[in-house]
CSV table of C-alpha atoms in Angstrom, one decimal:
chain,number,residue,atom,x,y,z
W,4,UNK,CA,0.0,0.0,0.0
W,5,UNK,CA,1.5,3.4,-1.1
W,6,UNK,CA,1.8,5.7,1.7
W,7,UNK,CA,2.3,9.4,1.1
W,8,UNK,CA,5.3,10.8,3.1
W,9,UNK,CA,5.4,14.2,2.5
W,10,UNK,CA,2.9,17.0,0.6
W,11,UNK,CA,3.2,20.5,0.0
W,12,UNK,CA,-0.3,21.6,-1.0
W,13,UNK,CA,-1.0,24.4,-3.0
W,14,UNK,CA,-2.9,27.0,-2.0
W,15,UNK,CA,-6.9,26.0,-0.5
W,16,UNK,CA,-9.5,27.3,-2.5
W,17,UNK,CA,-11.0,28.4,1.5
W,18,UNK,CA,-7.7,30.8,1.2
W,19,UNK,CA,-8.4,32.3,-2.0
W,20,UNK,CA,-12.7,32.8,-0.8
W,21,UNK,CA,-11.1,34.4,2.3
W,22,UNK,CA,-8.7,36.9,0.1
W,23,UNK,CA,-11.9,37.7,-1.6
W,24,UNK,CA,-13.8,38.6,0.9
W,25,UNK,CA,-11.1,40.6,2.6
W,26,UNK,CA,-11.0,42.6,-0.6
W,27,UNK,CA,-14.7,43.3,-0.7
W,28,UNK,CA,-15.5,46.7,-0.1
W,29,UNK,CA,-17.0,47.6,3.1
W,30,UNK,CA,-20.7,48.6,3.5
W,31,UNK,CA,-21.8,52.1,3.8
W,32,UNK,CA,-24.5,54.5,4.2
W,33,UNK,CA,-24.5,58.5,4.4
W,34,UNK,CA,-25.8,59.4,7.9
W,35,UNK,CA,-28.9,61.3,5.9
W,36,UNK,CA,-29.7,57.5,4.7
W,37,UNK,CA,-29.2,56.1,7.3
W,38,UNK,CA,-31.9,58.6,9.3
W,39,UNK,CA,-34.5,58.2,6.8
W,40,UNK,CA,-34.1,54.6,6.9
W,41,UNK,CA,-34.3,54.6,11.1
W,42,UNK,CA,-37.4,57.1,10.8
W,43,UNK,CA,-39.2,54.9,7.8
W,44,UNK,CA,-38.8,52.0,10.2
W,45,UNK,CA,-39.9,53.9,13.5
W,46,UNK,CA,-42.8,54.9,11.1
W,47,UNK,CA,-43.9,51.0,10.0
W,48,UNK,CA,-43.4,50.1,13.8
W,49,UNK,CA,-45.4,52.8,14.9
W,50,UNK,CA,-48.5,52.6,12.6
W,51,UNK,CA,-48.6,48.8,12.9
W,52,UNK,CA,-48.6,49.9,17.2
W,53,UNK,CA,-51.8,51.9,15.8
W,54,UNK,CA,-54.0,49.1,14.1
W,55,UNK,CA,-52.7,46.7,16.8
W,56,UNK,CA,-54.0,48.6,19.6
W,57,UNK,CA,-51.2,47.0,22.1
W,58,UNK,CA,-50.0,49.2,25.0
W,59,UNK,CA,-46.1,48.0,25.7
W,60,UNK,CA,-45.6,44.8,23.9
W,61,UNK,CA,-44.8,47.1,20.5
W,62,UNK,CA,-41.7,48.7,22.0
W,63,UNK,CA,-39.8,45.7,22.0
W,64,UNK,CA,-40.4,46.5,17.9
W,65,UNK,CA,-38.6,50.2,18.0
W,66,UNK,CA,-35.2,48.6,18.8
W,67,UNK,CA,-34.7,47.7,15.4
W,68,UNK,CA,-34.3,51.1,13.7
W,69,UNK,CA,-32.5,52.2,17.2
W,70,UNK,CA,-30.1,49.1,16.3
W,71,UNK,CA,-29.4,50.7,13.1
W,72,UNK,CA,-29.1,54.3,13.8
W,73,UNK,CA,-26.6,53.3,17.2
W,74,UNK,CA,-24.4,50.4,14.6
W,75,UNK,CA,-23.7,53.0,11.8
W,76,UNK,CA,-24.5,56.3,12.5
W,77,UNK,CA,-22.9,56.1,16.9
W,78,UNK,CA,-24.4,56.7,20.2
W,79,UNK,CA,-26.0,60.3,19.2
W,80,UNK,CA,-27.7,58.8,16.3
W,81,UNK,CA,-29.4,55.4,18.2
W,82,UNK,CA,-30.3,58.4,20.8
W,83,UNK,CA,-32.2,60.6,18.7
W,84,UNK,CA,-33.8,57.8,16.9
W,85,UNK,CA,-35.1,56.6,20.3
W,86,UNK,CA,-36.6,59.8,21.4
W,87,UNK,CA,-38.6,59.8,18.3
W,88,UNK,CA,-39.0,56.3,19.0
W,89,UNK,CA,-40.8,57.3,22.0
W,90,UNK,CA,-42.9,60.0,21.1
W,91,UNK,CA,-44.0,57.9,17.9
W,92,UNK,CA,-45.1,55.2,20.5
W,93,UNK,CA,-47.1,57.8,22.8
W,94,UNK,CA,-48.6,59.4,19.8
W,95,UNK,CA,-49.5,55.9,18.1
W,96,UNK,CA,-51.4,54.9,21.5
W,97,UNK,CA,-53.1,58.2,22.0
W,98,UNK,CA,-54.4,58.4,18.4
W,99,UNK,CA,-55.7,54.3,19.0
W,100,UNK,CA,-57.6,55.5,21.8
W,101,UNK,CA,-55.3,54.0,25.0
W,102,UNK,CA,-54.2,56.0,27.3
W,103,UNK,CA,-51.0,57.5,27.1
W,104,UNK,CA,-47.6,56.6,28.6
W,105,UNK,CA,-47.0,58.1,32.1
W,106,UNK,CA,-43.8,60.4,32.3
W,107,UNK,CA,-42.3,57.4,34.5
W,108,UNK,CA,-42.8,55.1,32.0
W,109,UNK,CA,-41.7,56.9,29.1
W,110,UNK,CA,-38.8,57.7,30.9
W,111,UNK,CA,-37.7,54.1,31.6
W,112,UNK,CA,-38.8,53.1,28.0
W,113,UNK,CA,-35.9,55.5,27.2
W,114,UNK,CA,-33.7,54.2,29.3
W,115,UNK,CA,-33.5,51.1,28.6
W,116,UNK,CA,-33.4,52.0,24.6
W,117,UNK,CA,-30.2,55.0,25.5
W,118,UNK,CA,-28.7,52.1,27.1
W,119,UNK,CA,-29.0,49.2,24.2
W,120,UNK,CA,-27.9,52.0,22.1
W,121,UNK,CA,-24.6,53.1,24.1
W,122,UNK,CA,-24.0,49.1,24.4
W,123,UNK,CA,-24.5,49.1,20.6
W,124,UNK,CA,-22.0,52.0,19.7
W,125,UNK,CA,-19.8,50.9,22.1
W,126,UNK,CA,-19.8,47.4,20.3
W,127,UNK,CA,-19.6,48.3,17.1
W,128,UNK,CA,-16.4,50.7,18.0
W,129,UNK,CA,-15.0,47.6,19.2
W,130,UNK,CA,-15.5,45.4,16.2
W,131,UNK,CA,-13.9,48.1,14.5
W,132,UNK,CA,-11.0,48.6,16.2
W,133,UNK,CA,-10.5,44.6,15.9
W,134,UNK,CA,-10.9,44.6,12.4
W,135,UNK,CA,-8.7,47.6,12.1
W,136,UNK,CA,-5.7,45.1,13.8
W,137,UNK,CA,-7.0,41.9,12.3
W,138,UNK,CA,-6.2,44.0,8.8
W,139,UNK,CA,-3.0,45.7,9.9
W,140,UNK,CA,-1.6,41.9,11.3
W,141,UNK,CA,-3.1,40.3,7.9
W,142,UNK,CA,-0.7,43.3,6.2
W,143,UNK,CA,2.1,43.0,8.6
W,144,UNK,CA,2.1,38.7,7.8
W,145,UNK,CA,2.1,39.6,4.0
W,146,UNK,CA,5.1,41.9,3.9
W,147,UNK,CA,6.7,39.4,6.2
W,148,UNK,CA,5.6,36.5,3.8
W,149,UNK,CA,6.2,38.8,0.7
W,150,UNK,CA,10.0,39.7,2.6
W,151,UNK,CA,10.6,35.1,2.9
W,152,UNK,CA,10.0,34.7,-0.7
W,153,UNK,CA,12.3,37.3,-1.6
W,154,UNK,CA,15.3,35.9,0.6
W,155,UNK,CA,14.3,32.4,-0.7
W,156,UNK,CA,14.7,33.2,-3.8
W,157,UNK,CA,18.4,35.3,-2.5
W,158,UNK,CA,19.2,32.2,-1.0
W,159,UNK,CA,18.5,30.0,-3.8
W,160,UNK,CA,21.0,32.1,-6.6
W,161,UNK,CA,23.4,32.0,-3.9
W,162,UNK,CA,23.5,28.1,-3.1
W,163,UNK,CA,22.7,27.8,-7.4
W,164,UNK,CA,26.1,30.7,-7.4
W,165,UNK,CA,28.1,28.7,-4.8
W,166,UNK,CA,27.2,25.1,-6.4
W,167,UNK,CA,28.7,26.5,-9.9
W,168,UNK,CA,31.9,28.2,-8.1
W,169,UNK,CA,32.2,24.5,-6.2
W,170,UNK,CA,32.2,22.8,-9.4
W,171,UNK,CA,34.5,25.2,-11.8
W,172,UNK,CA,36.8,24.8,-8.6
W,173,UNK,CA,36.7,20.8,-8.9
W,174,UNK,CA,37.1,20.8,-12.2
W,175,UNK,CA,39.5,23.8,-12.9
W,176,UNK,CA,41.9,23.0,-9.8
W,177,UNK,CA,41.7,19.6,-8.6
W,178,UNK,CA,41.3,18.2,-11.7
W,179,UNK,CA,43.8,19.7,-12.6
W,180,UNK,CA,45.8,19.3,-10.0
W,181,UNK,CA,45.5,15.8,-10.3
W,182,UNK,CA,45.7,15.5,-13.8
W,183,UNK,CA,49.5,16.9,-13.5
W,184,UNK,CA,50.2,14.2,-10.4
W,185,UNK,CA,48.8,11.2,-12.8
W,186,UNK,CA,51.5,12.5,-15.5
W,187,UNK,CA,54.5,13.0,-13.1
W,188,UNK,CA,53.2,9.4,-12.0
W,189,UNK,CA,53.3,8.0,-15.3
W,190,UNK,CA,56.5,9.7,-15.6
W,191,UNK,CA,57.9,7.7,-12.7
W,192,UNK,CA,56.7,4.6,-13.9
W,193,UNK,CA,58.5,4.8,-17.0
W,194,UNK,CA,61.4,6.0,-15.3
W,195,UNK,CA,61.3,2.6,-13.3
W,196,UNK,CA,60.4,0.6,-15.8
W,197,UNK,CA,63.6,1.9,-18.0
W,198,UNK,CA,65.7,0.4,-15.1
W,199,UNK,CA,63.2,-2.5,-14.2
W,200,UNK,CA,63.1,-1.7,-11.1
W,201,UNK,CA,60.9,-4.1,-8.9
W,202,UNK,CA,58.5,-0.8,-7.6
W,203,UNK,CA,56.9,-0.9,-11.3
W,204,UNK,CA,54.0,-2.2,-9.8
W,205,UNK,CA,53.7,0.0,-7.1
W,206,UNK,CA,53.8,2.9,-9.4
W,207,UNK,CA,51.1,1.2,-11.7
W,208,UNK,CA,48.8,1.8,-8.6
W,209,UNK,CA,49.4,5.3,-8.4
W,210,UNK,CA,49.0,6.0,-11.3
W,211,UNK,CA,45.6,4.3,-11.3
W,212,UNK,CA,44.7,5.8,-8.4
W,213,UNK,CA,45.1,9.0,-9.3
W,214,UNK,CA,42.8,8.5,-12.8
W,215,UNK,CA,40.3,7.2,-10.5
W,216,UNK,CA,40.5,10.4,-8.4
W,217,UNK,CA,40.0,12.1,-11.3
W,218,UNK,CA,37.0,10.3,-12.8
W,219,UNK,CA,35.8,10.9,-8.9
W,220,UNK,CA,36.6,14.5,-9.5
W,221,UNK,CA,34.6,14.7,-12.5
W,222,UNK,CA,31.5,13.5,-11.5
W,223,UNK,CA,31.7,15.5,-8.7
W,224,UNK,CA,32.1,18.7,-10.4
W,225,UNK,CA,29.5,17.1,-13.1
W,226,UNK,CA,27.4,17.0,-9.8
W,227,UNK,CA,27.9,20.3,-9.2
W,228,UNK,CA,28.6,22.4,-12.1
W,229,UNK,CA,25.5,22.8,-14.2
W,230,UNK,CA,24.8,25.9,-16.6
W,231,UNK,CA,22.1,27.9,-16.1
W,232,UNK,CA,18.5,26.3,-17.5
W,233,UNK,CA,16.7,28.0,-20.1
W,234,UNK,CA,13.3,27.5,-20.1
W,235,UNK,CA,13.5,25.2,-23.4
W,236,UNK,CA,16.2,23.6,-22.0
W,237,UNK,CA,14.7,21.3,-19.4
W,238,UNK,CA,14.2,18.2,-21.8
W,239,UNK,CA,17.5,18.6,-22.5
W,240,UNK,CA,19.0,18.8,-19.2
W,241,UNK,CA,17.3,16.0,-17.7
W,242,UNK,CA,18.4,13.5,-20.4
W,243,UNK,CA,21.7,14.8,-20.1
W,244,UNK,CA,21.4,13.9,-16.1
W,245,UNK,CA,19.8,10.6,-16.9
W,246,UNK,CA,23.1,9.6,-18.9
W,247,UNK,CA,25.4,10.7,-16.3
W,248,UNK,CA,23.2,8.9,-13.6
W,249,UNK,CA,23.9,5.6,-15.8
W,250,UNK,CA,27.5,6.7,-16.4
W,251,UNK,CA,28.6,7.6,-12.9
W,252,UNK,CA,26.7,4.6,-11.3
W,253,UNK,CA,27.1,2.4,-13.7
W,254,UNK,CA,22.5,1.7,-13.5
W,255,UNK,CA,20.0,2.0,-16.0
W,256,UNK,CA,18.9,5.3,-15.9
W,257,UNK,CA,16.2,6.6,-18.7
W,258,UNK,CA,14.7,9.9,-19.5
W,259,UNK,CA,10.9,9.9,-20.4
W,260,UNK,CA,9.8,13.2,-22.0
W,261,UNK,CA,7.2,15.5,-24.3
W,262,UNK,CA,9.2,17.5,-26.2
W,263,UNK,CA,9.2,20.9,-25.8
W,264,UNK,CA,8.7,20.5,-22.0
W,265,UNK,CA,6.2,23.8,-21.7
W,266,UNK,CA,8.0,25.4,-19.2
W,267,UNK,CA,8.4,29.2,-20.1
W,268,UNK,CA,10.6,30.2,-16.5
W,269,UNK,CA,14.2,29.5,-16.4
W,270,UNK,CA,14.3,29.8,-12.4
W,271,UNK,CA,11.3,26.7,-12.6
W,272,UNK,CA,13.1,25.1,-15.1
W,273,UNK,CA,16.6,25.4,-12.7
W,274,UNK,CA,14.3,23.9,-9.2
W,275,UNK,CA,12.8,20.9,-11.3
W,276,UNK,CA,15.7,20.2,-12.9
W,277,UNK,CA,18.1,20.0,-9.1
W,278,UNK,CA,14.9,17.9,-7.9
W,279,UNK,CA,15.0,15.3,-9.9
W,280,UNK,CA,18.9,15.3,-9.6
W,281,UNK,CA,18.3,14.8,-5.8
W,282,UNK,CA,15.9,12.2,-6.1
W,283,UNK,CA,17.7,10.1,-9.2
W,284,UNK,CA,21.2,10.6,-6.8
W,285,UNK,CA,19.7,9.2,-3.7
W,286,UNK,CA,18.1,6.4,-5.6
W,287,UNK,CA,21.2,5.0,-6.9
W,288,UNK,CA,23.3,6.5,-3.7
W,289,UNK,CA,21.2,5.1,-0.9
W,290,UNK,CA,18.5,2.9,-2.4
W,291,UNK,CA,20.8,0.8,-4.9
W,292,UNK,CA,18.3,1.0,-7.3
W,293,UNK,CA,19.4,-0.6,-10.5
W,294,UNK,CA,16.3,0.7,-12.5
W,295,UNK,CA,15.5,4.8,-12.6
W,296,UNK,CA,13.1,6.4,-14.9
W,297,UNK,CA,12.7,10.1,-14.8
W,298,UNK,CA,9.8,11.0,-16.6
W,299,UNK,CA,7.6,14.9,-17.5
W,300,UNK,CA,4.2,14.6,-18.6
W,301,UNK,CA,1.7,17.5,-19.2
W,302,UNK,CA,-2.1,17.2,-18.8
W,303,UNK,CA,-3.6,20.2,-19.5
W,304,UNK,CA,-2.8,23.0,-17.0
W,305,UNK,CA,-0.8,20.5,-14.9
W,306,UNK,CA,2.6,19.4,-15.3
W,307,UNK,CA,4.4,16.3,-13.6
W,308,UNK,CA,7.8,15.4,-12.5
W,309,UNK,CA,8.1,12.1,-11.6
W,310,UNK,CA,11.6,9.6,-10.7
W,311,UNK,CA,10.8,6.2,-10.0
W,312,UNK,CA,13.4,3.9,-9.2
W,313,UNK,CA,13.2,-0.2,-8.0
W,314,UNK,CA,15.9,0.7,-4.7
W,315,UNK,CA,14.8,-0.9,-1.2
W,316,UNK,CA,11.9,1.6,-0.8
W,317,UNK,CA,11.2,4.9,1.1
W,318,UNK,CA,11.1,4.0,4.6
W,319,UNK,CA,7.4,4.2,6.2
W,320,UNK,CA,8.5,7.0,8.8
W,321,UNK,CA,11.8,9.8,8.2
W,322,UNK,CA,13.2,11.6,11.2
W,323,UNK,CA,12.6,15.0,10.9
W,324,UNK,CA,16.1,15.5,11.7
W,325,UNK,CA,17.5,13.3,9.0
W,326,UNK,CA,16.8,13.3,5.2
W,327,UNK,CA,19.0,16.6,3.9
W,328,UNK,CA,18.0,15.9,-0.1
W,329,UNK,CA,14.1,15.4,1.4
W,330,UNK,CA,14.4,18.9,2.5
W,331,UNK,CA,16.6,20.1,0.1
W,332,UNK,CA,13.8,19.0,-2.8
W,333,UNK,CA,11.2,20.3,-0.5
W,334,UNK,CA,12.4,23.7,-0.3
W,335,UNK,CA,13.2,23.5,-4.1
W,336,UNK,CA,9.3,22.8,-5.0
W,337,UNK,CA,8.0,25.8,-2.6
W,338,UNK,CA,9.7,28.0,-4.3
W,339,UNK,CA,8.5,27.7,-7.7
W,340,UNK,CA,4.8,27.1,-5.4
W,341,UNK,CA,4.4,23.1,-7.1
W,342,UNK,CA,3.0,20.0,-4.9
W,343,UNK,CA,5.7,17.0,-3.6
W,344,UNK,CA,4.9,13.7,-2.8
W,345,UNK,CA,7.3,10.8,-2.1
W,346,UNK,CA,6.0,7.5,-1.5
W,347,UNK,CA,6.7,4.0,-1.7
W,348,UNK,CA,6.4,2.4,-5.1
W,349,UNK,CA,4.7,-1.1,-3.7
W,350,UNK,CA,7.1,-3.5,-2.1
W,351,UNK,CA,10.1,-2.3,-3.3
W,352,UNK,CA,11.2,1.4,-4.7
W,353,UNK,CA,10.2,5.0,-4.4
W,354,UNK,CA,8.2,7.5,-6.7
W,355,UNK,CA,9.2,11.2,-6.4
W,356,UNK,CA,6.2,13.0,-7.9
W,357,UNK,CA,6.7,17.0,-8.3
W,358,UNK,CA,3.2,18.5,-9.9
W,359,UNK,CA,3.1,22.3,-10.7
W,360,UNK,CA,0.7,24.4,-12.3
W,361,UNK,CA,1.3,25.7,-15.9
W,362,UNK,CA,-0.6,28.6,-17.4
W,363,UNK,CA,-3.0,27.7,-20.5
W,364,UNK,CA,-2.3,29.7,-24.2
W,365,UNK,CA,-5.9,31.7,-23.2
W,366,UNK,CA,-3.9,32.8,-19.9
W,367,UNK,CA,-1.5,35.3,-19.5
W,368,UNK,CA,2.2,35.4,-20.5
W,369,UNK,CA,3.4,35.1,-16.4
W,370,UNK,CA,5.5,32.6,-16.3
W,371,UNK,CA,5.3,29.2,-14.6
């Protein structure tokens, strides 16, 4: 049974409703709408106190337009709007014949509404002044999320900078360094085979040793010396890595491709390219797979990345702490924003999958 070891996911379609809805624009109402609005309602309430005939039960009713006038218009407003609140309800029982409100009862009835209406104000100031942090926190995490993807992508030229100036070192120094020794050591060995001396052997060694050290050197530097991707260039790149995979290993290593790869970014083209030279190189490193395919297929707006090999398998749990290429390819696929699984392939092996979004021809020219 496959079991999923690690995922990146994309964004949530909840985050991009949320965005939305943080961008709609707030609701408001001139404070002369908003009074017309209270009075209409203070008007309905008060005629339909009228036909009802009802002393008190009706004033329960004259809180809605108060609710309004207090939420958007402040404490002054919800106050006004409950005086006439009050005099429509003494004028409404008057004109259906009950007797009116005493002054003590009145006076309560106002109150009670100055004091759901300073409650009101006071909560609606609140909610405001939590919605003014939630947005200036919401800002404050998106410059601050704005400010990691910036040094991500610093830190990625400089490891992809340092890499390169790792590898011309290898190759320009110690290669060549040891190119020189294997000559002086061939040298030597025909010096001593001139005089058949018995340490012909010896120096046979050294010189061997020496060529292997600089095979070693070149596949190291191969390793880490690798030109900057164009964006056409990924096919390319990735059956040049396959051949070296086979080369340096001495495995069967094959590249399974579309050609062109429809990848239009250079930097995407660079990430995909170093994760599936991670995942190919700890596959023949660790897993001693003897099988690797590295295959790129595009279904529509999707396009996958995926390096299956036939090693012992992906363990079921990884130490956080261990696993530097996990991490390594993990940090690689959120910075070009694509989804990384690995998982066990059955019994035996590992599939690497890398999917990332590319944009349609109707879509615009931003690059992948």
């Amino acid at each position: 049974m496959e079991t999923p070891i690690d995922m990146i996911p994309r964004r949530s379609k909840l985050d991009s409703i949320m965005a939305n809805l943080r961008n709609f624009p707030p609701f408001r109402v001139s404070r002369e709408a908003l009074i017309v609005v209270s009075l209409f309602l203070v008007a309905i309430v008060g005629y339909i106190d009228y036909l009802t005939g009802y002393e008190r039960p009706l004033l329960l009713f004259y809180l809605l337009p108060i609710s309004l006038a207090a939420w958007f218009g402040g404490f002054l407003t919800g106050l006004g709007i409950a005086v006439v609140s009050i005099a429509v309800s003494m004028v409404s029982d008057v004109a259906a014949g009950i007797p009116a409100l005493g002054f003590w009862n009145a006076g309560m009835a106002f109150v009670s509404y100055a004091l759901f209406a300073g409650m009101l104000s006071k909560l609606r100031t609140l909610v405001g002044e939590l919605d003014r942090r939630v947005q200036e926190r919401t800002a404050a995490l998106q410059r601050e999320v704005v400010e990691r993807q910036r040094l991500d992508q610093e830190i990625a030229q400089v490891a992809d900078r340092e890499r390169r100036r790792l590898g011309q070192d290898l190759h320009d120094r110690l290669g060549q360094h040891l190119t020189g020794t294997a000559l002086a050591a061939q040298v030597l060995k025909d010096k001593l085979a001139t005089r058949s001396a018995p340490e012909v052997t010896e120096a046979e060694k050294l010189v061997r040793y020496v060529e292997e050290g600089i095979d070693l050197t070149r596949n190291l530097a191969r390793g880490f010396f690798s030109l900057e991707l164009e964006a056409d260039g990924l096919g390319v790149a990735l059956e040049g890595l396959a051949e070296n995979i086979s080369e340096r290993f001495a495995i069967n290593c094959i590249f399974h491709g579309e050609e062109p790869i429809p990848v239009r970014d250079s930097a995407v083209a660079t990430q995909l390219y170093r994760i599936a030279q991670e995942a190919a190189t700890n596959a023949a490193k660790h897993a001693a797979a003897e099988n690797i395919d590295i295959r790129v297929t595009a279904d529509g707006s999707e396009l996958t990345l995926a390096i299956i090999d036939d090693g012992v398998g992906f363990p079921d749990k990884v130490s956080d702490s261990k696993g530097l290429g996990l991490r390594l390819m993990r940090h690689g696929a959120a910075l070009i924003g694509a989804a990384l699984s690995v998982q066990r392939n059955g019994r035996s092996g590992t599939t690497a999958t890398c999917k990332i979004r590319i944009p349609n021809h109707s879509e615009s020219s931003f690059a992948i």
